[in-house]
Coordinates of C-alpha atoms in Angstrom, one line a residue:
M181 CA -0.7 -89.3 -36.4
D182 CA -1.2 -92.4 -37.6
K183 CA 0.0 -96.0 -35.6
K184 CA 0.8 -97.4 -38.5
I185 CA 2.9 -94.8 -40.3
Q186 CA 4.3 -93.7 -36.4
K187 CA 5.3 -97.9 -35.7
K188 CA 6.4 -97.8 -39.8
L189 CA 9.3 -95.0 -38.9
K190 CA 10.3 -95.9 -35.9
T191 CA 11.0 -99.2 -37.3
W192 CA 13.4 -97.3 -40.1
L193 CA 14.6 -95.2 -37.0
D194 CA 16.0 -98.5 -35.2
N195 CA 17.0 -100.1 -37.9
D196 CA 19.0 -96.6 -39.2
L197 CA 17.7 -96.5 -42.2
I198 CA 16.7 -92.4 -41.7
T199 CA 18.1 -90.1 -38.7
Q200 CA 16.3 -88.5 -36.1
D201 CA 15.6 -85.1 -37.7
V202 CA 14.1 -87.2 -40.5
F203 CA 12.0 -88.7 -38.2
S204 CA 11.3 -85.7 -36.9
S205 CA 10.3 -83.8 -39.7
I206 CA 7.4 -86.8 -40.8
E207 CA 5.9 -86.7 -37.2
S208 CA 5.9 -83.4 -37.5
F209 CA 4.1 -83.0 -40.5
E210 CA 1.5 -86.1 -40.0
S211 CA 0.8 -84.7 -36.9
S212 CA -0.3 -81.2 -38.0
E213 CA -3.6 -81.3 -39.1
P214 CA -5.1 -82.9 -35.9
Q215 CA -8.8 -81.7 -36.3
K216 CA -9.1 -83.3 -39.7
T217 CA -8.3 -86.6 -37.9
E218 CA -10.6 -86.3 -34.9
K219 CA -13.0 -85.2 -37.4
G220 CA -12.6 -88.5 -39.7
T221 CA -12.5 -90.2 -36.6
L222 CA -15.8 -88.9 -35.0
S223 CA -17.7 -89.7 -38.8
K224 CA -17.3 -93.0 -39.1
T225 CA -17.8 -93.9 -35.6
I226 CA -21.4 -92.3 -36.1
I227 CA -21.3 -94.3 -39.7
L228 CA -21.0 -97.5 -38.4
I229 CA -23.5 -96.7 -35.3
G230 CA -26.0 -96.0 -37.5
G231 CA -25.5 -98.9 -39.7
L232 CA -25.8 -101.3 -37.0
L233 CA -29.0 -99.5 -35.8
V234 CA -30.4 -99.5 -39.5
F235 CA -29.2 -103.0 -39.6
S236 CA -31.0 -103.9 -36.2
G237 CA -34.0 -101.9 -37.6
I238 CA -34.3 -104.0 -40.7
T239 CA -33.8 -107.7 -39.2
P240 CA -37.2 -107.5 -37.7
L241 CA -38.7 -105.8 -40.3
I242 CA -37.9 -108.9 -42.9
G243 CA -41.1 -111.4 -42.1
Q244 CA -43.2 -108.3 -41.9
I245 CA -43.3 -107.0 -45.6
P246 CA -44.0 -108.7 -49.0
D247 CA -41.0 -110.0 -50.7
W248 CA -40.7 -107.2 -53.8
A249 CA -39.9 -104.5 -50.3
Q250 CA -37.7 -106.8 -48.9
L251 CA -35.8 -107.1 -52.4
I252 CA -35.7 -103.6 -52.1
L253 CA -34.2 -103.9 -48.6
L254 CA -31.3 -106.0 -49.3
V255 CA -30.0 -104.4 -52.7
L256 CA -30.0 -101.0 -50.5
F257 CA -28.8 -102.2 -47.5
T258 CA -26.4 -104.2 -49.7
F259 CA -25.5 -100.5 -51.7
V260 CA -25.1 -98.5 -48.5
L261 CA -22.3 -101.2 -47.1
F262 CA -20.4 -100.8 -50.7
Y263 CA -21.1 -97.0 -50.8
S264 CA -19.3 -96.3 -47.5
A265 CA -16.7 -98.2 -47.6
F266 CA -15.4 -96.8 -51.0
Y267 CA -16.4 -93.2 -48.9
I268 CA -14.5 -94.3 -45.9
E269 CA -11.5 -94.7 -48.4
K270 CA -11.3 -91.3 -50.1
K271 CA -12.6 -88.7 -47.4
Y272 CA -11.4 -90.0 -44.4
Q273 CA -8.1 -90.5 -41.7
G274 CA -7.5 -91.9 -38.3
N275 CA -8.7 -94.5 -37.0
T276 CA -11.7 -95.8 -35.4
F277 CA -12.9 -97.2 -31.4
L278 CA -13.1 -101.1 -33.0
F279 CA -10.9 -100.1 -35.8
D280 CA -6.9 -99.4 -36.4
S281 CA -7.1 -97.6 -40.1
N282 CA -9.6 -96.7 -42.4
E283 CA -8.1 -99.1 -44.3
T284 CA -9.3 -102.2 -41.4
L285 CA -12.9 -100.4 -41.9
R286 CA -13.3 -100.1 -45.1
N287 CA -11.9 -104.3 -45.9
F288 CA -14.3 -105.2 -43.4
L289 CA -17.1 -103.4 -44.7
F290 CA -15.9 -105.0 -47.8
L291 CA -16.4 -108.0 -46.2
L292 CA -19.8 -107.6 -45.1
A293 CA -20.8 -106.4 -48.5
T294 CA -19.9 -108.9 -49.9
G295 CA -21.8 -111.6 -47.0
A296 CA -24.7 -108.9 -48.2
S297 CA -24.0 -109.8 -51.9
G298 CA -24.2 -113.3 -51.7
F299 CA -28.0 -112.8 -50.3
T300 CA -28.7 -110.0 -52.1
F301 CA -28.4 -112.2 -55.4
L302 CA -29.9 -115.6 -53.9
F303 CA -33.0 -113.6 -52.4
I304 CA -33.2 -112.3 -56.5
F305 CA -33.4 -115.9 -58.0
E306 CA -35.6 -117.1 -55.2
F307 CA -38.6 -114.5 -56.2
F308 CA -37.8 -115.2 -59.8
N309 CA -38.6 -119.2 -59.2
T310 CA -35.3 -120.2 -60.2
V311 CA -34.0 -123.5 -59.9
E312 CA -32.4 -124.0 -56.8
E313 CA -28.8 -125.9 -58.5
I314 CA -28.6 -122.6 -60.9
S315 CA -29.3 -120.0 -58.6
N316 CA -26.8 -121.2 -55.9
T317 CA -24.2 -122.0 -58.8
I318 CA -24.5 -118.3 -60.6
T319 CA -24.5 -116.5 -57.4
S320 CA -21.0 -118.7 -55.7
F321 CA -20.0 -117.8 -59.2
L322 CA -20.4 -113.7 -59.1
I323 CA -19.6 -113.5 -55.0
F324 CA -16.3 -115.7 -56.7
I325 CA -15.8 -112.7 -59.0
L326 CA -16.3 -110.0 -56.6
S327 CA -14.0 -111.9 -54.1
I328 CA -11.1 -112.1 -56.5
Y329 CA -11.8 -108.0 -57.0
L330 CA -12.1 -107.6 -53.5
F331 CA -9.0 -109.0 -52.8
N332 CA -6.5 -107.7 -56.3
K333 CA -7.8 -103.7 -54.4
T334 CA -7.3 -104.4 -50.9
R335 CA -4.3 -107.6 -50.2
Y336 CA -6.3 -107.8 -47.0
L337 CA -6.6 -110.6 -44.4
Y338 CA -10.9 -110.0 -44.7
Q339 CA -10.7 -110.7 -48.5
Q340 CA -8.5 -113.8 -48.9
F341 CA -10.6 -115.2 -46.3
T342 CA -13.2 -114.4 -48.5
L343 CA -12.2 -115.7 -51.6
F344 CA -11.0 -119.2 -49.8
V345 CA -14.7 -119.5 -48.8
S346 CA -16.1 -118.3 -51.9
S347 CA -13.8 -120.6 -54.3
Q348 CA -15.1 -123.4 -52.1
V349 CA -18.9 -122.9 -52.4
L350 CA -17.9 -122.5 -56.0
L351 CA -16.1 -125.8 -56.3
F352 CA -18.9 -126.9 -54.4
N353 CA -22.1 -126.0 -56.3
L354 CA -20.2 -126.7 -60.0
L355 CA -19.7 -130.5 -58.6
E356 CA -23.5 -130.8 -57.3
F357 CA -24.3 -131.4 -61.2
L358 CA -21.9 -134.4 -61.6
S359 CA -24.5 -136.9 -60.5
F360 CA -22.2 -139.7 -59.5
D361 CA -23.6 -141.1 -56.5
T362 CA -20.4 -143.9 -56.1
F363 CA -17.2 -141.3 -56.3
N364 CA -18.9 -138.2 -54.6
D365 CA -16.4 -138.1 -51.6
V366 CA -14.0 -138.7 -54.0
L367 CA -14.8 -136.0 -55.8
Y368 CA -15.2 -133.9 -52.7
G369 CA -11.8 -135.2 -51.2
A370 CA -10.2 -134.2 -54.5
S371 CA -11.8 -130.5 -54.8
Q372 CA -10.0 -130.2 -51.3
L373 CA -6.5 -131.6 -51.9
L374 CA -7.1 -129.2 -55.3
I375 CA -7.6 -125.9 -53.6
G376 CA -5.3 -126.8 -50.8
S377 CA -3.0 -127.6 -53.3
Y378 CA -2.9 -124.0 -55.2
F379 CA -4.1 -121.5 -52.3
L380 CA -1.4 -123.1 -50.1
R381 CA 1.5 -122.0 -53.4
Y382 CA -0.5 -119.0 -54.6
T383 CA 0.4 -117.7 -50.8
F384 CA 3.8 -118.6 -51.0
K385 CA 3.9 -115.8 -54.6
E386 CA 1.2 -113.7 -53.1
F387 CA -1.2 -113.6 -50.4
E388 CA -0.1 -111.6 -47.5
P389 CA -0.8 -112.0 -44.7
K390 CA 0.8 -115.8 -44.6
W391 CA 0.3 -117.8 -42.1
L392 CA -4.1 -117.2 -42.9
G393 CA -3.2 -118.5 -46.7
Y394 CA -1.1 -121.2 -45.0
F395 CA -3.7 -122.1 -42.2
L396 CA -6.2 -122.5 -45.3
S397 CA -4.9 -124.2 -47.5
S398 CA -3.7 -126.5 -45.1
I399 CA -6.5 -127.1 -43.5
S400 CA -8.1 -127.8 -47.5
L401 CA -5.4 -130.4 -47.6
V402 CA -6.3 -132.2 -44.6
T403 CA -9.6 -132.2 -45.0
G404 CA -9.8 -133.6 -48.2
M405 CA -7.6 -136.4 -47.1
G406 CA -9.9 -137.0 -44.7
I407 CA -12.9 -137.0 -47.3
I408 CA -10.9 -139.5 -48.8
D409 CA -10.5 -141.7 -45.9
S410 CA -13.9 -141.9 -45.1
Y411 CA -14.6 -142.8 -48.6
L412 CA -12.7 -146.3 -48.4
G413 CA -14.3 -147.1 -45.1
S414 CA -13.2 -150.4 -45.1
D415 CA -10.0 -150.0 -45.4
E416 CA -8.8 -147.9 -42.3
L417 CA -5.6 -148.7 -42.7
I418 CA -4.6 -147.2 -46.3
G419 CA -6.8 -143.8 -45.5
K420 CA -5.1 -143.3 -42.2
I421 CA -0.6 -144.0 -44.3
L422 CA -2.3 -141.5 -47.1
N423 CA -3.1 -138.6 -44.0
I424 CA -0.1 -139.9 -42.4
L425 CA 2.1 -139.1 -45.2
L426 CA -0.1 -136.1 -46.0
S427 CA 1.1 -134.5 -42.6
T428 CA 4.4 -135.2 -43.0
V429 CA 5.0 -133.3 -46.4
L430 CA 3.3 -130.6 -44.4
I431 CA 5.7 -130.6 -42.1
W432 CA 8.6 -130.6 -44.6
L433 CA 7.1 -127.9 -46.3
S434 CA 6.8 -126.1 -42.7
V435 CA 10.4 -126.4 -42.1
R436 CA 11.4 -125.7 -45.6
L437 CA 9.0 -122.1 -46.0
T438 CA 9.9 -121.5 -42.1
S439 CA 5.9 -121.8 -41.4
Q440 CA 4.4 -122.6 -37.9
T441 CA 1.3 -122.2 -39.0
I442 CA 1.8 -125.4 -41.6
L443 CA 3.8 -126.9 -38.8
F444 CA 0.8 -127.1 -36.0
V445 CA -1.9 -127.8 -38.8
G446 CA 0.6 -130.8 -39.7
S447 CA 1.6 -132.0 -36.1
I448 CA -1.9 -132.2 -35.3
D449 CA -3.4 -134.0 -38.4
L450 CA 0.2 -136.5 -37.8
L451 CA -0.5 -137.5 -34.2
V452 CA -4.3 -137.7 -34.8
N453 CA -3.5 -140.5 -37.6
L454 CA -0.2 -141.9 -36.1
S455 CA -2.3 -142.4 -32.9
F456 CA -5.4 -144.4 -34.9
L457 CA -2.8 -146.0 -37.2
I458 CA -1.2 -147.3 -34.3
Y459 CA -3.9 -148.4 -32.0
E460 CA -5.3 -150.0 -35.7
I461 CA -1.7 -151.8 -35.7
F462 CA -1.6 -152.8 -31.6
P463 CA -4.7 -152.5 -29.9
E464 CA -3.7 -153.7 -26.3
L465 CA -1.3 -150.8 -25.6
G466 CA -3.5 -148.2 -24.4
A467 CA -2.2 -145.6 -22.6
L468 CA 0.8 -146.5 -22.8
L469 CA 0.4 -145.6 -27.2
Y470 CA -0.1 -141.5 -26.6
L471 CA 2.9 -141.7 -24.2
V472 CA 5.1 -143.2 -26.9
I473 CA 3.3 -140.6 -28.9
G474 CA 3.8 -137.9 -27.0
T475 CA 7.6 -138.0 -26.4
L476 CA 8.4 -138.7 -30.1
F477 CA 6.3 -135.3 -31.0
I478 CA 8.3 -133.6 -27.8
F479 CA 11.6 -134.7 -30.1
A480 CA 10.2 -134.6 -33.0
G481 CA 9.2 -130.8 -32.3
L482 CA 12.6 -130.0 -30.6
Y483 CA 14.4 -131.5 -33.7
L484 CA 12.1 -128.9 -36.2
N485 CA 12.6 -126.2 -34.1
R486 CA 16.7 -127.0 -34.1
L487 CA 16.3 -127.5 -37.6
R488 CA 14.8 -124.0 -38.5
E489 CA 16.8 -122.3 -36.1
D490 CA 19.8 -123.5 -38.4
I491 CA 18.3 -122.6 -41.7
K492 CA 17.4 -119.0 -40.8
K493 CA 21.4 -118.7 -40.2
I494 CA 21.7 -119.8 -43.6

């Protein structure tokens, strides 16, 4: 019987959503074809090991064969990854030694296929001597579209990650066409804030698991503000204040959304920037600075934990 189904059934049974008789009937039904599951597991394992061996065999040959042959190998390798993912999705049940279900294995193969697609597109453009900026932008756009499709299909964390990364790469490549040397850092910082804000909002409504969406969006927001801080340069005080305001907003959001992930990122960001700010204002404090800040964080953490528990009771 599939471990995910068994775990879900036990949860329902513990919460009195189903009776013991219903649980036993479903368990008996799901376990009625053990040979099919074992066969699927063995076949998937063979496919995975075979794919790794093929990849290991192809890698040393890349530099020893003509470009057209390399291109054909990349296309075939990408096709095999996609075909394996769709085939496993339709034909197999059970699990594999590295994956708890066929769904996880399928999504992992989609992750590898997405990366392979990026290399394939880049190699195709390089093969036809396309301008680097154009090839990078078109490739990142195609991978972004592919990531959207795969995320809508799987709703899994691997595809959530590739969607986030592909959107970052696409936006950076688009910004390369803007030759404003003076404001490049501001544009990059603003793009990070834009992506982080969008993913934060979208995670709240759509993304699962939410911890990954909250983590990626929070990191993007902190990175964007850090880039703007480095651009300000001489006015370090203003940059640190902006970072502290952002981290405060993140901590406030963590309480509202009951997200420990956002709280972690916001707290680390606040600790770092508050330390720098206090050191700029009071350089003579030295080690005492960390003692004061650490004490404040302990009390803040205890207060936030108390506040979160109160919110859960409402």
